[in-house]
Coordinates of C-alpha atoms in Angstrom, one line a residue:
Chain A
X495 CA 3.1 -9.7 -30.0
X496 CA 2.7 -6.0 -28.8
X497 CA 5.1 -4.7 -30.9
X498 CA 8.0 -5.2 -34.1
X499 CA 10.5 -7.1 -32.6
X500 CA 14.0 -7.5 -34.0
X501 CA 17.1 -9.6 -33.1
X502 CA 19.8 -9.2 -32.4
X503 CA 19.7 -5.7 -31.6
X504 CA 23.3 -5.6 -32.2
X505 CA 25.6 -7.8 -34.8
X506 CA 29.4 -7.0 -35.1
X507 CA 30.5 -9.1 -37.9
X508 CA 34.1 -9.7 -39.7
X509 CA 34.3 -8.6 -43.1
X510 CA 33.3 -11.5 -45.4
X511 CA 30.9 -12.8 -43.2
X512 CA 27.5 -13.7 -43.7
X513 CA 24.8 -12.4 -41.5
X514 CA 20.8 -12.9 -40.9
X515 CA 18.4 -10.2 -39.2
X516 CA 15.2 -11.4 -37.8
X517 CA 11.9 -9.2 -37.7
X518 CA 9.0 -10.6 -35.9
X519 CA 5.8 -8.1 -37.0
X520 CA 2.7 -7.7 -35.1
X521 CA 0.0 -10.4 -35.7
X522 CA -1.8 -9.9 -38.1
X523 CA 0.0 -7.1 -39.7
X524 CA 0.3 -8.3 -43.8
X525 CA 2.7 -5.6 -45.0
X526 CA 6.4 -5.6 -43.6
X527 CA 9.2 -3.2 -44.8
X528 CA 12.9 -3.7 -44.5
X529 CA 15.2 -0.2 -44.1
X530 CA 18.5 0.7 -43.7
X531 CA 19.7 3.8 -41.9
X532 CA 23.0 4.8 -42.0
X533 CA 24.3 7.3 -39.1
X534 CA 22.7 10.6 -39.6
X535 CA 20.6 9.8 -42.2
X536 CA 16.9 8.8 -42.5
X537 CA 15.8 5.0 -43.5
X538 CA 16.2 3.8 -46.9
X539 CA 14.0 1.3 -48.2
X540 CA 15.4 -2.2 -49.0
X541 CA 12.5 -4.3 -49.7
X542 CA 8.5 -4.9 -48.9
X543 CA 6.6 -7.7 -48.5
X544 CA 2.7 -8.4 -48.7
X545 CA 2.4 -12.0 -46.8
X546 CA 4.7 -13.6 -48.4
X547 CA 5.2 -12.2 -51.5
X548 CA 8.1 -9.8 -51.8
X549 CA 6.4 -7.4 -53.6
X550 CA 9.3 -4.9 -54.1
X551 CA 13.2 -5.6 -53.6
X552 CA 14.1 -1.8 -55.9
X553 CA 16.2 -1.5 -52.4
X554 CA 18.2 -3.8 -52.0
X555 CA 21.8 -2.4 -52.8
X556 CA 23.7 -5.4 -54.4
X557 CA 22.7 -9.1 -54.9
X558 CA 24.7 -9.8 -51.9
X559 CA 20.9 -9.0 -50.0
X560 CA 18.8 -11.4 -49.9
X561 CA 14.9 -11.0 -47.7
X562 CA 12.3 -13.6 -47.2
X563 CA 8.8 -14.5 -45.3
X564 CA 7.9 -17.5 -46.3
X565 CA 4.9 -17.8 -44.0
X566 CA 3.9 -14.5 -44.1
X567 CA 4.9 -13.7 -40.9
X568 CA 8.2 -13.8 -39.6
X569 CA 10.8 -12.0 -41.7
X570 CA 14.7 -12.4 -42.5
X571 CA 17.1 -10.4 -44.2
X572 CA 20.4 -11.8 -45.0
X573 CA 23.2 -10.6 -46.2
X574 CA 26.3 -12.3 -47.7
X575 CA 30.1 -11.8 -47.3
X576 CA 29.7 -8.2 -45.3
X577 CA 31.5 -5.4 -46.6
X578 CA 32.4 -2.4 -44.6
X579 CA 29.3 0.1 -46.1
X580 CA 27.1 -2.5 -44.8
X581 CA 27.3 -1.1 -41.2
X582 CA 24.1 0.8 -40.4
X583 CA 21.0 0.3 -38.6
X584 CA 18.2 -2.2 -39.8
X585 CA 14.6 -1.4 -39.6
X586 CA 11.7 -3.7 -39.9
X587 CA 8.0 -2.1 -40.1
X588 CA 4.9 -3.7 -40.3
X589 CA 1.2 -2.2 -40.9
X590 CA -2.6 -3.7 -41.3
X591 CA -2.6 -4.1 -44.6
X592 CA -2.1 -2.4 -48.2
X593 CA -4.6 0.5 -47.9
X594 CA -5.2 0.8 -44.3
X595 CA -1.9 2.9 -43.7
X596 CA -4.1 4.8 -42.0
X597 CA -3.2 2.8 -39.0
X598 CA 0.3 3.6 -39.4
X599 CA 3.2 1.8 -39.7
X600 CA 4.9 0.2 -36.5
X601 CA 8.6 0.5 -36.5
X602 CA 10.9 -2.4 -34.4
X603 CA 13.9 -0.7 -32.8
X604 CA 16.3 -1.6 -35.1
X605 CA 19.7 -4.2 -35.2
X606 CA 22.8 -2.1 -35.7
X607 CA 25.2 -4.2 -37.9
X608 CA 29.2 -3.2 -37.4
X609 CA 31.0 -4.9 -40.0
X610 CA 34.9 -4.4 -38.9
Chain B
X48 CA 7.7 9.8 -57.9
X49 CA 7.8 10.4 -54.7
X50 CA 10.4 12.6 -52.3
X51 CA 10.3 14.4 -48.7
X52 CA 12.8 17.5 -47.9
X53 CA 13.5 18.3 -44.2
X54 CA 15.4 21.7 -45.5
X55 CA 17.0 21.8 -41.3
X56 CA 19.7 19.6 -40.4
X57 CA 19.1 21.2 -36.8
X58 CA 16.4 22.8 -34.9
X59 CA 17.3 24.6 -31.5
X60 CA 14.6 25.6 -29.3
X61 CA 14.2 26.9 -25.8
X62 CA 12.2 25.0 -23.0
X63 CA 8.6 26.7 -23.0
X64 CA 9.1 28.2 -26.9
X65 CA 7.3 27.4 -30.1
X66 CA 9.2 24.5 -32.1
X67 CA 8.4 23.8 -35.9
X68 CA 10.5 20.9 -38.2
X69 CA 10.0 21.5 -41.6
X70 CA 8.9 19.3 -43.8
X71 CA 8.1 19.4 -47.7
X72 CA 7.0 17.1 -50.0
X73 CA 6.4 16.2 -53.7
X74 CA 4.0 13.4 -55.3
X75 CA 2.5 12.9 -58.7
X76 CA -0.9 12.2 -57.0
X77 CA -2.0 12.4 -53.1
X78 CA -0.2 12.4 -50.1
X79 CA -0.2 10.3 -47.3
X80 CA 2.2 12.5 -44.6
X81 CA 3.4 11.1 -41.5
X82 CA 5.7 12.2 -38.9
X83 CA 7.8 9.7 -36.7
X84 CA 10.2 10.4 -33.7
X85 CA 13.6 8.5 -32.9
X86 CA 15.1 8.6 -29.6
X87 CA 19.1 7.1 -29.3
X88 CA 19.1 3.7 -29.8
X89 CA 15.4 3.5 -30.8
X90 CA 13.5 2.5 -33.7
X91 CA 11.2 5.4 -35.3
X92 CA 8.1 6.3 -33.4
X93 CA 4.6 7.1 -34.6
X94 CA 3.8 10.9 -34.0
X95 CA 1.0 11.7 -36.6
X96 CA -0.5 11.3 -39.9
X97 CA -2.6 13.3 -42.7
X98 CA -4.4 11.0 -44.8
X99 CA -7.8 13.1 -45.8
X100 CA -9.5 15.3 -43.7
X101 CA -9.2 18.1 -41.6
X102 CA -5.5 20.2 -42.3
X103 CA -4.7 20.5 -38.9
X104 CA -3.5 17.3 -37.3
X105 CA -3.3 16.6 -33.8
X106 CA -0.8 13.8 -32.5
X107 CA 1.3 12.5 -29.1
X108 CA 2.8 14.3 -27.3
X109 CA 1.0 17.6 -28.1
X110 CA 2.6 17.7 -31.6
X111 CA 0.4 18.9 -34.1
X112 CA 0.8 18.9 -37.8
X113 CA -0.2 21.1 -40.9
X114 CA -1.2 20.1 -44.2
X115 CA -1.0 22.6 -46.4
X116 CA -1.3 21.6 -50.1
X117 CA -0.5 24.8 -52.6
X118 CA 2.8 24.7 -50.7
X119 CA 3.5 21.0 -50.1
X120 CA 4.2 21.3 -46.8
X121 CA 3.6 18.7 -43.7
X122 CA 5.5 21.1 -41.2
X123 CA 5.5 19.5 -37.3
X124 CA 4.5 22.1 -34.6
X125 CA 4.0 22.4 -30.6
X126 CA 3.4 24.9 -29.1
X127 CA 5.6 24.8 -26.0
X128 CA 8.8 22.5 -26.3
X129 CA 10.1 20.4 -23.4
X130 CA 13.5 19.1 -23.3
X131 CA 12.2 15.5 -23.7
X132 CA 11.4 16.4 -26.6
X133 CA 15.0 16.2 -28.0
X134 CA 15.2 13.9 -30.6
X135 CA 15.5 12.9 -34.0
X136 CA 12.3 13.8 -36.4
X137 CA 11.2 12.0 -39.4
X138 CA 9.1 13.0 -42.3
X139 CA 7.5 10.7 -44.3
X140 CA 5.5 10.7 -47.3
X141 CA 3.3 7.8 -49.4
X142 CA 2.1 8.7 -53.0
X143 CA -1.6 7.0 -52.6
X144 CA -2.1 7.9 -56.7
X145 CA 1.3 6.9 -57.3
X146 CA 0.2 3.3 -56.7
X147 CA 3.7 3.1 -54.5
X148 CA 3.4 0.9 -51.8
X149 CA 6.8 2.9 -50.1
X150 CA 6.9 5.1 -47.2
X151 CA 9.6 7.3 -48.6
X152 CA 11.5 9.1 -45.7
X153 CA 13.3 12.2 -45.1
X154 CA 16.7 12.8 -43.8
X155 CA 15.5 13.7 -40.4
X156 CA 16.0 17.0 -38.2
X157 CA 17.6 16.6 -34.8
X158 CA 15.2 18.7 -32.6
X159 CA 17.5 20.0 -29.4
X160 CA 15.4 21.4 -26.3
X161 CA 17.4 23.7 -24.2
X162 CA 16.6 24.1 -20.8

């Protein structure tokens, strides 16, 4: 597609609850990034991915988070029995490919988790 | 390692004045530098990068940018702000020696245009 696309672009789950963001990168793009931004902060990194391979999961804040791409493309984060501190913004990103950040890196708009 | 400061919280401008966000970095190598933009409800979008080349980098929206290595600064400049420019503002930084493969982000700097 033209863009990163996410869904849903809003979650409200009940504490304990487990929940599954979708990213859909652009075609083509190898690298994908997950982030969390909590309000009034910048994005933190969770995890990365090159294809499939997830390359780097230094992020992720507990083993409750779990991320996968199994085809390389599409991407899912998942995260088991919610807590509160969960609540924040998701960000998916995608670029080219390792060394051609030159392009940039493209940014979907986010799903904002609410865990009550 | 690898770290961005955005030393403002805030940034208050008047329509038709000079705006600069600040941004400073630190790497063990080379920097990639980028700047992103986030509107409410938005995710982050591409202003600018430096990646090699010229200091002075142009980008949307008639943001420019200015590398400036003996300080380590990436500070974001226009020369005449417009209130839709009001938004939240990103620094970003990539150690390309570092062999990180991580965008590592600042805290952001909510830019506010007054009319």
């Amino acid at each position: 597609g033209a863009g990163v696309s996410q869904s849903p672009r809003y979650k409200v789950a009940k504490r304990g609850q487990d929940v599954a963001l979708r990213c859909d990168p652009i075609s083509g793009h190898v690298s994908l990034f997950w982030y969390q931004q909590a309000l009034g902060q910048g994005p933190e990194f969770l995890t990365y991915f090159q294809n499939e391979a997830q390359l780097d999961k230094s992020g992720l804040p507990s083993d409750r988070f779990f991320a996968e791409r199994p085809e390389g493309s599409v991407s899912t984060l998942k995260i088991q029995r919610t807590q509160q501190e969960d609540s924040a913004v998701y960000l998916c990103a995608s670029s080219f490919k390792f060394g051609r950040e030159s392009l940039g890196y493209t940014f979907g708009s986010g799903t904002r988790l609410t865990v009550v | 390692a690898q770290s961005v400061a955005q030393p403002e919280d805030q940034v208050n401008v008047a329509e038709g004045n000079p705006l600069t966000v600040k941004c400073t970095y630190s790497v063990s190598g080379n920097p990639y530098l980028f700047w992103y933009v986030q509107y409410p409800n938005r995710g982050l979008q591409f202003l600018l990068k430096y990646i090699t080349g010229d200091n002075l980098v142009k980008g949307s929206y008639g943001f420019e940018a200015e590398f400036n290595k003996s300080q380590t600064s990436f500070h974001l400049k226009k020369p005449s702000a417009l209130v839709s420019d009001s938004a939240l503002y990103f620094c970003a930084v990539r150690d390309i020696s570092g062999g990180s493969y991580i965008p590592t982000f600042g805290r952001g700097t909510s830019l506010i245009v007054h009319p």
